Short mmCIF file of C-alpha atoms in Angstrom, two decimals:
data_model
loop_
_atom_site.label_atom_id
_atom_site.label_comp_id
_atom_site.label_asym_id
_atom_site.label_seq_id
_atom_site.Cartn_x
_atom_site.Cartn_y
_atom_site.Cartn_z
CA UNK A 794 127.77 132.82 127.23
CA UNK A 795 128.21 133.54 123.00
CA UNK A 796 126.07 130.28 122.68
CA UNK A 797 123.33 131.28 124.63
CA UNK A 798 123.17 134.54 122.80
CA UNK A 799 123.38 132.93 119.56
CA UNK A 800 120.53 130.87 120.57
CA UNK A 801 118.62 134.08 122.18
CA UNK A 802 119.08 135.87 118.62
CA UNK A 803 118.02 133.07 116.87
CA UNK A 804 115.13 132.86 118.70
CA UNK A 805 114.29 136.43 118.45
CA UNK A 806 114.34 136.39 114.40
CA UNK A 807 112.29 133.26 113.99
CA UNK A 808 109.96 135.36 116.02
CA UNK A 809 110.43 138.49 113.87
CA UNK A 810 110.31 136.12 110.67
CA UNK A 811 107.08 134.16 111.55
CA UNK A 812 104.91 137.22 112.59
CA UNK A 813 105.55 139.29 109.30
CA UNK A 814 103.64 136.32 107.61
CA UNK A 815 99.80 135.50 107.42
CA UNK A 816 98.45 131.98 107.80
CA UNK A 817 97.27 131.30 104.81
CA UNK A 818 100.49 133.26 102.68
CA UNK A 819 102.70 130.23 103.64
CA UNK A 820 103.89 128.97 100.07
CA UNK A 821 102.75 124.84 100.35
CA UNK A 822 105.58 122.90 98.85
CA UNK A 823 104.60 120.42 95.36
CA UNK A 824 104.99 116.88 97.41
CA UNK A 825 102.87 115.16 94.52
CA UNK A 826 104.52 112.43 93.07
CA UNK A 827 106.11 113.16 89.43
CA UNK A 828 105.54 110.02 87.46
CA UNK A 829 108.33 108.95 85.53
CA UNK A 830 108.91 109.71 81.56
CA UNK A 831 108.59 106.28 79.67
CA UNK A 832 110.44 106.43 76.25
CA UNK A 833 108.59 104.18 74.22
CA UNK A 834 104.92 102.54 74.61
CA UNK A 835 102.85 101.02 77.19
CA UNK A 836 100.99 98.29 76.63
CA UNK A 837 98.66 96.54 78.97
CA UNK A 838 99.92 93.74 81.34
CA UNK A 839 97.73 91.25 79.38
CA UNK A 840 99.74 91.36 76.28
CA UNK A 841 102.40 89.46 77.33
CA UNK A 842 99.80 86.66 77.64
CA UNK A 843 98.63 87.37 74.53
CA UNK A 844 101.56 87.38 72.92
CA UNK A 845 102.69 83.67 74.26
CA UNK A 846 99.21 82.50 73.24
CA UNK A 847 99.40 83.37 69.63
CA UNK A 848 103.03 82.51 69.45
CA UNK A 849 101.69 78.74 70.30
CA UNK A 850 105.34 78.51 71.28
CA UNK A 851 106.46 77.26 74.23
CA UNK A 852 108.51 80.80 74.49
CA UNK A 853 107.75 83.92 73.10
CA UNK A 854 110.66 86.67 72.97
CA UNK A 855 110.50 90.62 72.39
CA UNK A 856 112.74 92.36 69.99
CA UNK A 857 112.97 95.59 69.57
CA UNK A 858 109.08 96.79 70.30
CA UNK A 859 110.02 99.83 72.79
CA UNK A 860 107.42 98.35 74.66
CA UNK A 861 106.87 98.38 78.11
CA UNK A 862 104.03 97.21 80.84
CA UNK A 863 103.31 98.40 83.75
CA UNK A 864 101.97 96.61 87.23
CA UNK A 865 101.65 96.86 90.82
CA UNK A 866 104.54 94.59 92.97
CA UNK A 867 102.74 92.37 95.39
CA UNK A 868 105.44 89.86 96.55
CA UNK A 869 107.70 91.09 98.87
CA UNK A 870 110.90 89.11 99.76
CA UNK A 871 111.74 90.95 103.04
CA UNK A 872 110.63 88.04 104.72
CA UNK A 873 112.28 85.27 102.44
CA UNK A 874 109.27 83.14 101.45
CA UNK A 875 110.19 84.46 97.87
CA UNK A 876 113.82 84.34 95.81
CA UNK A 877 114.67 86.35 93.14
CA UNK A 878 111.15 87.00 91.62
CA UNK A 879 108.60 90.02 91.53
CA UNK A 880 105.27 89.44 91.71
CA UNK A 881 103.24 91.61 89.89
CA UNK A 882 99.06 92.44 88.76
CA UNK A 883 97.71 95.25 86.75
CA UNK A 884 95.59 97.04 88.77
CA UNK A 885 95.59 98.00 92.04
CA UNK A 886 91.88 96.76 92.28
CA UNK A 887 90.38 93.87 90.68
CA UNK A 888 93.34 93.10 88.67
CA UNK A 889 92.72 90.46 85.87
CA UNK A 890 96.24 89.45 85.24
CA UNK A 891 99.42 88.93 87.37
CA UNK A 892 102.93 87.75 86.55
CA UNK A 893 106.61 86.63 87.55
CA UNK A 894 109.39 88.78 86.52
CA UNK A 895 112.56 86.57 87.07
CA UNK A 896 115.56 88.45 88.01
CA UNK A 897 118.99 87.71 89.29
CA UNK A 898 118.80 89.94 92.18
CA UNK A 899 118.19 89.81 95.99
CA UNK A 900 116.77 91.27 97.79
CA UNK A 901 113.85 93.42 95.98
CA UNK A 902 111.66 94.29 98.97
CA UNK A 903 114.62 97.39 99.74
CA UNK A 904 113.39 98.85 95.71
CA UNK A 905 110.22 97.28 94.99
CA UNK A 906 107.70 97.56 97.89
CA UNK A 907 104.19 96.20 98.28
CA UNK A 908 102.05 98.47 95.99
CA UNK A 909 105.12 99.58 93.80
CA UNK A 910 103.97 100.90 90.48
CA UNK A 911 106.83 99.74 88.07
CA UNK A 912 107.44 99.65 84.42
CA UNK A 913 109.24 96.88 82.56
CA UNK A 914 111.19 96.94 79.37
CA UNK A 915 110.29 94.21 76.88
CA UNK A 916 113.30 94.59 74.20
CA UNK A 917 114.96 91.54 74.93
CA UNK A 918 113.21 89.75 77.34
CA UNK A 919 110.87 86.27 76.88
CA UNK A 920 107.68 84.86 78.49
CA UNK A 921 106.57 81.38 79.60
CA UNK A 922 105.13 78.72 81.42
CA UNK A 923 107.25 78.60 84.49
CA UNK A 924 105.84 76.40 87.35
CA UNK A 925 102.38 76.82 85.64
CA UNK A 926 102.32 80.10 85.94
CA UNK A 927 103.11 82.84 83.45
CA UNK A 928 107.04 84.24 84.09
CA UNK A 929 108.90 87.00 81.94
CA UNK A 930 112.70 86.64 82.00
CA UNK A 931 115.52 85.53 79.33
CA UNK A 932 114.57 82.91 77.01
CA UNK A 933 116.72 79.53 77.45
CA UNK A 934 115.99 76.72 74.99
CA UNK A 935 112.49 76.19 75.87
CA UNK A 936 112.60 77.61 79.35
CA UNK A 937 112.80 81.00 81.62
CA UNK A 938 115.90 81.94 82.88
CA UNK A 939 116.68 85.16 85.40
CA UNK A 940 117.34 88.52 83.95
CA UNK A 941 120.93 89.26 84.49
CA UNK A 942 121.68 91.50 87.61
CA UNK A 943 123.64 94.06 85.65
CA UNK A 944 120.32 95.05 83.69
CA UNK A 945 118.05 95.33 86.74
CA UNK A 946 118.21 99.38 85.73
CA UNK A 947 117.53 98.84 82.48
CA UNK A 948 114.95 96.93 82.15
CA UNK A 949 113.22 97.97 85.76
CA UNK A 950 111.38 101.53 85.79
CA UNK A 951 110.61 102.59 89.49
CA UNK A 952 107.34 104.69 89.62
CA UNK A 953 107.20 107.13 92.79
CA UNK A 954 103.48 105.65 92.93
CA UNK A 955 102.79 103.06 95.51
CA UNK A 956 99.29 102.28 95.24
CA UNK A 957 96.59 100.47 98.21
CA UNK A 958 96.45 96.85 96.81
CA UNK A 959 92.93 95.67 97.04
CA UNK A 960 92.89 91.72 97.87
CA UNK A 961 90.06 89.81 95.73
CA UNK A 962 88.22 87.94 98.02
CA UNK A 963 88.17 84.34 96.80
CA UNK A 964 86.52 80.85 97.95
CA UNK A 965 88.17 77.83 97.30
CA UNK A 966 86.01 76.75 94.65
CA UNK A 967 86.73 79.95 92.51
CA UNK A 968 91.06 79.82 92.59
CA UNK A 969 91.07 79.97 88.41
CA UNK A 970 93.62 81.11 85.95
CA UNK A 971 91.79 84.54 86.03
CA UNK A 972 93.24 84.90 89.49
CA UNK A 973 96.54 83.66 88.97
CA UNK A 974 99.29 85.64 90.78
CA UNK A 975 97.22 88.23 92.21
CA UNK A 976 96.75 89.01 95.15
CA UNK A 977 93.60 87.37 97.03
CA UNK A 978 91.84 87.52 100.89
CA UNK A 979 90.81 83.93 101.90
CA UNK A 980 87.98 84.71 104.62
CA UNK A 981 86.80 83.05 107.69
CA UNK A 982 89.08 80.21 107.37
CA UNK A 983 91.47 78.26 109.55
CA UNK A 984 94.27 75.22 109.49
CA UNK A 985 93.22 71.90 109.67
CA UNK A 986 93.26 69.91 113.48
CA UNK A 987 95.67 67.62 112.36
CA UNK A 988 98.46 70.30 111.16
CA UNK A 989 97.86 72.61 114.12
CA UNK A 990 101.27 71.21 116.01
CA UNK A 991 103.34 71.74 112.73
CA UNK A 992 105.57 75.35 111.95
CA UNK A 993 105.02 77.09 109.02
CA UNK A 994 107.71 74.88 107.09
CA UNK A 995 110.38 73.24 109.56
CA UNK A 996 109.14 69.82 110.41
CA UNK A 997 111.66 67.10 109.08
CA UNK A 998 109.12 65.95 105.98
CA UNK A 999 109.76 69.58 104.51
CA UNK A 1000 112.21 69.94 101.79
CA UNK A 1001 111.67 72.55 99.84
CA UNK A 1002 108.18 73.66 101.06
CA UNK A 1003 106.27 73.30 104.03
CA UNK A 1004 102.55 72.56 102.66
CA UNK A 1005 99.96 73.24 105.39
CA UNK A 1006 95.89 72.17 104.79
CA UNK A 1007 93.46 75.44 105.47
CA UNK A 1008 89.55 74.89 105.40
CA UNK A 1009 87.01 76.64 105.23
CA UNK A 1010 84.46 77.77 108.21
CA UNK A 1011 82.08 78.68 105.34
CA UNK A 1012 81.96 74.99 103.75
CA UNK A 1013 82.37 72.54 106.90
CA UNK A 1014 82.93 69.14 104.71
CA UNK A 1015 84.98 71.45 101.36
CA UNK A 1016 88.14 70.00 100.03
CA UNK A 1017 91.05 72.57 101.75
CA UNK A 1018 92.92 74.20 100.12
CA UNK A 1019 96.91 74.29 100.30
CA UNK A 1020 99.11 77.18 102.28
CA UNK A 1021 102.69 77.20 100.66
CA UNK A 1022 105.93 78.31 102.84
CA UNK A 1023 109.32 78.13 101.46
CA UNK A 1024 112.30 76.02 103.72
CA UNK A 1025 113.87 79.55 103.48
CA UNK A 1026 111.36 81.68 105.01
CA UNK A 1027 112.60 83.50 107.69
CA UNK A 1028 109.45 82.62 109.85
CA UNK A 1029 109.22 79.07 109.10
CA UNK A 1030 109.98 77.52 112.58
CA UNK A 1031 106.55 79.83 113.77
CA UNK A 1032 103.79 77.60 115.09
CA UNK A 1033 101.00 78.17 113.38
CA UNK A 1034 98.39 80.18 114.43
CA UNK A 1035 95.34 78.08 115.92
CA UNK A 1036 92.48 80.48 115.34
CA UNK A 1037 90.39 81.35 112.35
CA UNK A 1038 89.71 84.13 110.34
CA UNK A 1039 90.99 86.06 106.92
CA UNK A 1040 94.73 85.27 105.00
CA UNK A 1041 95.79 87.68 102.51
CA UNK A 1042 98.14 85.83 100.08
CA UNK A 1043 99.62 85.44 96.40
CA UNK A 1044 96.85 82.78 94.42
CA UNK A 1045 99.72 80.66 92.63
CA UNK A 1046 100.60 76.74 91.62
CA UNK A 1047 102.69 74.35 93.10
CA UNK A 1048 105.99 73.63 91.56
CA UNK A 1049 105.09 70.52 89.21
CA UNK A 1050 101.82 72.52 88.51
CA UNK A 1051 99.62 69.94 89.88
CA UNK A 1052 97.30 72.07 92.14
CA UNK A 1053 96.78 75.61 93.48
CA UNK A 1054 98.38 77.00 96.17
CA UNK A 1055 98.36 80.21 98.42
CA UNK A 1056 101.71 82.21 100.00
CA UNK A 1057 102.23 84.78 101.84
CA UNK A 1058 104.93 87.49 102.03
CA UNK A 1059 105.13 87.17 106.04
CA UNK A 1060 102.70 86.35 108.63
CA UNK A 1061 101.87 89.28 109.46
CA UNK A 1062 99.49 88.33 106.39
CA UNK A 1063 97.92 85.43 108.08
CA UNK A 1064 94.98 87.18 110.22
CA UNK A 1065 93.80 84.57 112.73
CA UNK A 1066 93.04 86.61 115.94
CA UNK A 1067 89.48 84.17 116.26
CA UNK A 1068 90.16 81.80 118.78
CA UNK A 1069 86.70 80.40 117.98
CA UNK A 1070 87.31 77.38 115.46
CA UNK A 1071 84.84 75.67 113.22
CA UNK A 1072 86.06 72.67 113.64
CA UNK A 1073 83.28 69.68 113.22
CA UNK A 1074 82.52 67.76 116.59
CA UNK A 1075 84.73 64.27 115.63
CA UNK A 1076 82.72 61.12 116.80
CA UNK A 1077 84.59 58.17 118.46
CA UNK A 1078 84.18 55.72 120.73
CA UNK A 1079 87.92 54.50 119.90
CA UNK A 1080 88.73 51.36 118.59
CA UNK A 1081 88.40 47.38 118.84
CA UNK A 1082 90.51 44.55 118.85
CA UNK A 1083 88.53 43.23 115.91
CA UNK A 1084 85.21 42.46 114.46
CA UNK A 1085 82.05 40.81 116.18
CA UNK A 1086 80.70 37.56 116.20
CA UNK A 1087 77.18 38.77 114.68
CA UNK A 1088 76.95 40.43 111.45
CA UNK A 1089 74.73 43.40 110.69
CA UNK A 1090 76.54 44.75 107.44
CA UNK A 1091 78.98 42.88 105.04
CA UNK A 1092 78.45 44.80 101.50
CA UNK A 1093 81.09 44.04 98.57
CA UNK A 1094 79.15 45.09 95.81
CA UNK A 1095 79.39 41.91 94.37
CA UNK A 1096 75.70 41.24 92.83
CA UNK A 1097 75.69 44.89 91.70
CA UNK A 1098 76.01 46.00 87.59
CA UNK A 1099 79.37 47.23 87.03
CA UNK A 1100 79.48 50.73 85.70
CA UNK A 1101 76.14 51.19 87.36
CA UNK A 1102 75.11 54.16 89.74
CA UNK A 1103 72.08 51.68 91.54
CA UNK A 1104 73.68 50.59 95.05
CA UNK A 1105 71.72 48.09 97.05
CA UNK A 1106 68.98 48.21 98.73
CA UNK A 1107 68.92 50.23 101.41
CA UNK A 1108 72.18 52.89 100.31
CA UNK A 1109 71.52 55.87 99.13
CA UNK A 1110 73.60 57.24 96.58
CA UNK A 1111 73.17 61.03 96.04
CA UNK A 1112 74.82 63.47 93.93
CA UNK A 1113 74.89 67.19 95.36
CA UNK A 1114 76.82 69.03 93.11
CA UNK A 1115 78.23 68.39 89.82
CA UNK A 1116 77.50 65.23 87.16
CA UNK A 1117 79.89 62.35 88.52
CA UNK A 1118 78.33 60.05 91.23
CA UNK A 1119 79.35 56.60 93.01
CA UNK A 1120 79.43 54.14 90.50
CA UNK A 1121 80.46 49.88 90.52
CA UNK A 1122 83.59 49.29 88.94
CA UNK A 1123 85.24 46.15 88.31
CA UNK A 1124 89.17 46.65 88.90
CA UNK A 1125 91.90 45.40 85.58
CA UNK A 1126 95.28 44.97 85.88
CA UNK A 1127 96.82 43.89 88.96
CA UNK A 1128 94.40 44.51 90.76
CA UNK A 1129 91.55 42.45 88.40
CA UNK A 1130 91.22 39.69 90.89
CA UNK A 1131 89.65 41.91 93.60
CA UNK A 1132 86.38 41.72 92.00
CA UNK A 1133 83.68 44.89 92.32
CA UNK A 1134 83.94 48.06 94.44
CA UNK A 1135 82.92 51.63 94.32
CA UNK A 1136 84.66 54.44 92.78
CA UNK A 1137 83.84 57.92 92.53
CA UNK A 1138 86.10 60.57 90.56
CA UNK A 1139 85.72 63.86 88.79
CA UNK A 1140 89.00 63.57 86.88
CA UNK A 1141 88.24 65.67 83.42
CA UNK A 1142 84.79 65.98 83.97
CA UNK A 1143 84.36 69.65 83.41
CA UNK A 1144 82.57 70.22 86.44
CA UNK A 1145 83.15 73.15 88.59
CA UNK A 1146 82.37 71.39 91.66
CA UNK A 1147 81.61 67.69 92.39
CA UNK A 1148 80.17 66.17 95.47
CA UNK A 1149 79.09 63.02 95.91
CA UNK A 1150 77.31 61.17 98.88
CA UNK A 1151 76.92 57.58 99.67
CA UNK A 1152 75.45 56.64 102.40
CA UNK A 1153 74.70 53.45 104.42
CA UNK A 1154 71.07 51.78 105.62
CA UNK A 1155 70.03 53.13 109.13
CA UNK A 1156 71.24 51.03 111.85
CA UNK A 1157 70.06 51.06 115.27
CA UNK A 1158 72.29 50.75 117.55
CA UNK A 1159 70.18 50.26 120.72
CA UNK A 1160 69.35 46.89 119.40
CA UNK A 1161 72.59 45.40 120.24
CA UNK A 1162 76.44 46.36 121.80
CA UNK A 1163 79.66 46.87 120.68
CA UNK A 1164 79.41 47.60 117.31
CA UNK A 1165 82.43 47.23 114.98
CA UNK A 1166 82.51 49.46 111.88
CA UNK A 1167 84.71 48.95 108.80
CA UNK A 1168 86.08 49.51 105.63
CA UNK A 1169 88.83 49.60 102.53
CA UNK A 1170 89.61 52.59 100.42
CA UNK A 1171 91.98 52.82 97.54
CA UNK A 1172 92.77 55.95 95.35
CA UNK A 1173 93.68 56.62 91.60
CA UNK A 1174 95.91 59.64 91.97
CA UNK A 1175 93.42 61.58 94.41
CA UNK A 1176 95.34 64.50 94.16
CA UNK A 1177 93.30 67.43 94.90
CA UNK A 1178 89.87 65.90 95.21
CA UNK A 1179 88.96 64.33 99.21
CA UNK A 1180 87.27 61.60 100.78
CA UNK A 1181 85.23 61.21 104.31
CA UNK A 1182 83.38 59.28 106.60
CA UNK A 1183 81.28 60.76 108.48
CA UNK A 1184 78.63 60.08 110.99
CA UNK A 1185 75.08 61.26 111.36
CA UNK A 1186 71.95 60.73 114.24
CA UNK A 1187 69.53 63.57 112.61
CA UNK A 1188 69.09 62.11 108.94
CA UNK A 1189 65.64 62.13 108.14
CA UNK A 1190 66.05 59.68 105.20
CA UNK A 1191 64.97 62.32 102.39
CA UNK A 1192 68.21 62.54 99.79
CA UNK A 1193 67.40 66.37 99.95
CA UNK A 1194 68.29 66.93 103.74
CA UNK A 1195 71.48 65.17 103.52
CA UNK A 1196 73.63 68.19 103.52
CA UNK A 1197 71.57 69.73 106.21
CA UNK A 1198 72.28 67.48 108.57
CA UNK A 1199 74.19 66.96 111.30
CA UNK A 1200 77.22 65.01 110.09
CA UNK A 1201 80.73 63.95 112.61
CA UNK A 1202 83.64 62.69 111.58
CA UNK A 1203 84.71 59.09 112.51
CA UNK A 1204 87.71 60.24 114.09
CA UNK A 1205 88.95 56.68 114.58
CA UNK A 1206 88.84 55.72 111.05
CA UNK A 1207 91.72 55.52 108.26
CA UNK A 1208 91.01 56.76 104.86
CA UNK A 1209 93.63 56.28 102.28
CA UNK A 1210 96.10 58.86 101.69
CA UNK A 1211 96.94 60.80 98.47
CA UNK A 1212 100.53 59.37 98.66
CA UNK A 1213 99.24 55.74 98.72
CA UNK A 1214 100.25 53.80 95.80
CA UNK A 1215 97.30 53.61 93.59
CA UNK A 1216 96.99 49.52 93.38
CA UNK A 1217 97.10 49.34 97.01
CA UNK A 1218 94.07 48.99 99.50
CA UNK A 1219 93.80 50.74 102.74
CA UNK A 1220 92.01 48.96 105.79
CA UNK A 1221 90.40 51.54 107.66
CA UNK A 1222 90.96 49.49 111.25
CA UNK A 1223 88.27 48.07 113.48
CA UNK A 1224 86.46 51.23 114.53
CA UNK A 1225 83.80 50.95 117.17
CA UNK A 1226 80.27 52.53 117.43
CA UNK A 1227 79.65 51.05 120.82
CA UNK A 1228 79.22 54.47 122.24
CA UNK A 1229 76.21 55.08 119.45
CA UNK A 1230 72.75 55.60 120.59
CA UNK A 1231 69.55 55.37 118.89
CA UNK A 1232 69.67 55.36 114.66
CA UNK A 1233 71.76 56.36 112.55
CA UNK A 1234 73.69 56.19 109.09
CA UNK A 1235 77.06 56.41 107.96
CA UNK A 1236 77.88 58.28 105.18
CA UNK A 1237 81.37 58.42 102.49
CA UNK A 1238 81.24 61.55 100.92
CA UNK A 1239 83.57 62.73 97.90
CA UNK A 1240 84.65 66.14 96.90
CA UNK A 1241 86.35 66.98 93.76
CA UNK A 1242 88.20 70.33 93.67
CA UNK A 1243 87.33 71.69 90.43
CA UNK A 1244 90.85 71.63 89.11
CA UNK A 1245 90.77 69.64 85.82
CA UNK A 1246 94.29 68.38 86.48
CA UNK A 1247 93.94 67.29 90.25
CA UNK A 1248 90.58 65.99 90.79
CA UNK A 1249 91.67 62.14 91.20
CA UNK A 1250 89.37 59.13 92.26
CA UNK A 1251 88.77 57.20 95.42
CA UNK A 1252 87.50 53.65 95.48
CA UNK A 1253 85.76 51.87 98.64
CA UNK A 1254 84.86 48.12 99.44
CA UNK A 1255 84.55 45.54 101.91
CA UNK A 1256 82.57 47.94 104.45
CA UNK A 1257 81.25 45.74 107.44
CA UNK A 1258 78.79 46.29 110.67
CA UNK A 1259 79.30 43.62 113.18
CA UNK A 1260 78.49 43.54 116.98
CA UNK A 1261 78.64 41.24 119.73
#
């Protein structure tokens, strides 16, 4: 009986206390964030780089500046595709620099949240080249080591600012230094077909990372580009998701530096609700047991100049983008008793994008039955640049409308792979056109990927038409 007159009274002078005050007399508490008090100067984010650059070092260390930089976290290791590293860019929106602080410490996600505004100390510290990609930390030799656990405080600055991270929207063709290590939307893509049945990173082929293909619905034939998932992740066994649309995700490089890459913090980053895929109709009519008895094809290259673009009659050899083309070769080395073939690379040409067409005379293929198509391909470190057949009924003929047509891939046919050993050739296996009606032309087409260090070469011979 006491509590419930307790509670009556109470009740009574909240009553009492809330009437004797007006609406608009409430006193609104000061819930704006108080930024923090920085004792020494802030410099931008982009003076680190600057710094290394003019050091022409492979290292560049701070001593005693009192200076500090500020960025914006955008890693987040809450869901383990990231170990003892922030991720950072300078601005919120549009950000023109990002880097790696390397620290002894996880996890980070608990301190250092997406949009975190923090402020690092630079007494002390050194930046580098890690992994291809710029990385502040203790200087080792000629490397980056992680900053010591026990200074986390001292050389970390939390801001009470967490700011609405903006993701650049990127293509393929524009992943540059410039976007480094910030954080990018891919739109409109999807993964490949053939990786559709893998995880994120738990098949038995993945060591260390689980590398996944992604295209692009906006370029049907463009080189993909690479989706990175540590062997640590805690969502790694996930299928992946089979529909397209938009991937928000850290612009970075592989480990040995040899191409771009793109990860994500979870997958709750990887956006694809579209169950309607882009995915180019494949053409096949299977396979054979081998070639015909009649020949309608059987081109070597043979009679054609070496180092020359000219193809023979009847190929057309067109160059869409960029300044490298299909050119005879004549193989050395080991491989100098092969004779001529076909190569086309853009390996340090300078070109932002190459793509390269060659394709074969038209063939009609209601003038006989089963038709046997075939072919060789090598590769000189292909690396990031692609190669494929494909398959096309509309041509018109005019080197203008090639792009515009309607091109399949030859589903049945083997190109070589990246992994190849570059002196070996690949036979692409007896792949039949019997189910072909009415004209058409095959076409190789090569893509480099605008990456001065991965665009590679592929080489093709021995292709062959036979029939019955």
């Amino acid at each position: 009986m006491k509590t419930i007159n307790k509670l009556i009274a109470l009740a009574f002078l909240a009553a009492a206390t809330f009437s004797c005050v007006e609406d608009d007399d409430f006193a609104v508490p000061f819930t704006e964030p108080q930024e923090v008090s920085i004792d020494g100067n802030v410099v931008e984010l982009s003076t680190v780089a600057g710094r290394l650059a003019q050091s022409n070092e492979d290292i560049v260390t701070f001593e005693t500046t009192n200076e500090y930089v500020s960025g914006y976290v955008i890693s987040s290791d809450e869901g383990g595709n990231w170990f003892k590293e922030l991720i950072i860019q300078d601005k919120p929106e549009n950000p023109t620099i990002g880097l790696v602080i390397s620290i002894d410490v996880n996890p980070l996600f608990t301190r250092y949240d997406f949009g975190r505004k923090i402020f690092v100390k630079l007494d002390g510290l050194s930046a580098g080249t890690e992994n291809g990609v710029l990385t502040l930390g203790i200087g080792s030799g000629n490397s980056i080591e992680r900053i010591q656990a026990s200074r986390e405080n001292e050389i970390i600055t939390r801001s009470p600012e967490t700011a609405d991270i903006v993701p650049t929207v990127l293509a393929f063709n524009e992943f540059s230094e410039d976007h480094e290590l910030t954080w990018i939307r891919l739109q409109n893509v999807q993964f490949v077909t053939e990786d559709l049945e893998k995880s994120y990173a738990a098949e038995a082929e993945d060591q260390f990372d689980g590398e996944r293909a992604i295209k692009s619905c906006n370029d049907a034939f463009g080189t993909p580009a690479i989706f990175s998932t540590s062997t640590f992740a805690d969502f790694k066994a996930l299928d992946l998701p089979e529909g397209k649309g938009n991937i928000d995700a850290i612009l970075t490089r592989d480990f040995f530096d040899d191409y771009y890459i793109v990860s994500v913090n979870g997958p709750q980053n990887v956006m694809l609700d579209d169950p309607n895929r882009c995915d180019l109709t494949p053409f096949s009519c299977g396979t054979a047991a081998g070639p015909g008895a009649n020949v309608i094809l059987n081109e070597n290259f043979e009679t054609q100049s070496t180092g020359s673009a000219a193809m023979p009659a009847g190929w057309t050899n067109f160059q869409e983008a960029g300044t490298e083309t299909w050119e005879v070769y004549t193989a050395g080395g080991t491989n100098a008793s092969l004779g001529k073939s076909v190569n086309c690379g853009s390996f340090r040409s300078g070109d932002a994008s190459t793509i390269a067409w060659l394709v074969t005379p038209e063939f009609d293929f209601d003038a006989q039955t089963g038709e046997v198509f075939s072919f060789e391909t090598s590769n000189s470190f292909a690396d990031g640049s692609s190669m494929q057949v494909l398959y096309s009924d509309d041509w018109d003929g005019t080197q203008a409308n090639i792009p515009g047509a309607t091109w399949q891939p030859l589903a049945d046919a083997t190109i070589v792979s990246d992994n190849e050993n570059f002196g070996n050739w690949v036979f692409s296996g007896n792949v039949s056109l019997d189910c072909a009606v009415g004209t058409g032309h095959i076409a190789f087409r090569y893509e480099g990927s605008g990456d001065a260090g991965t665009d590679g070469t592929y080489e093709l011979d021995n292709i062959s038409l036979t029939s019955n």
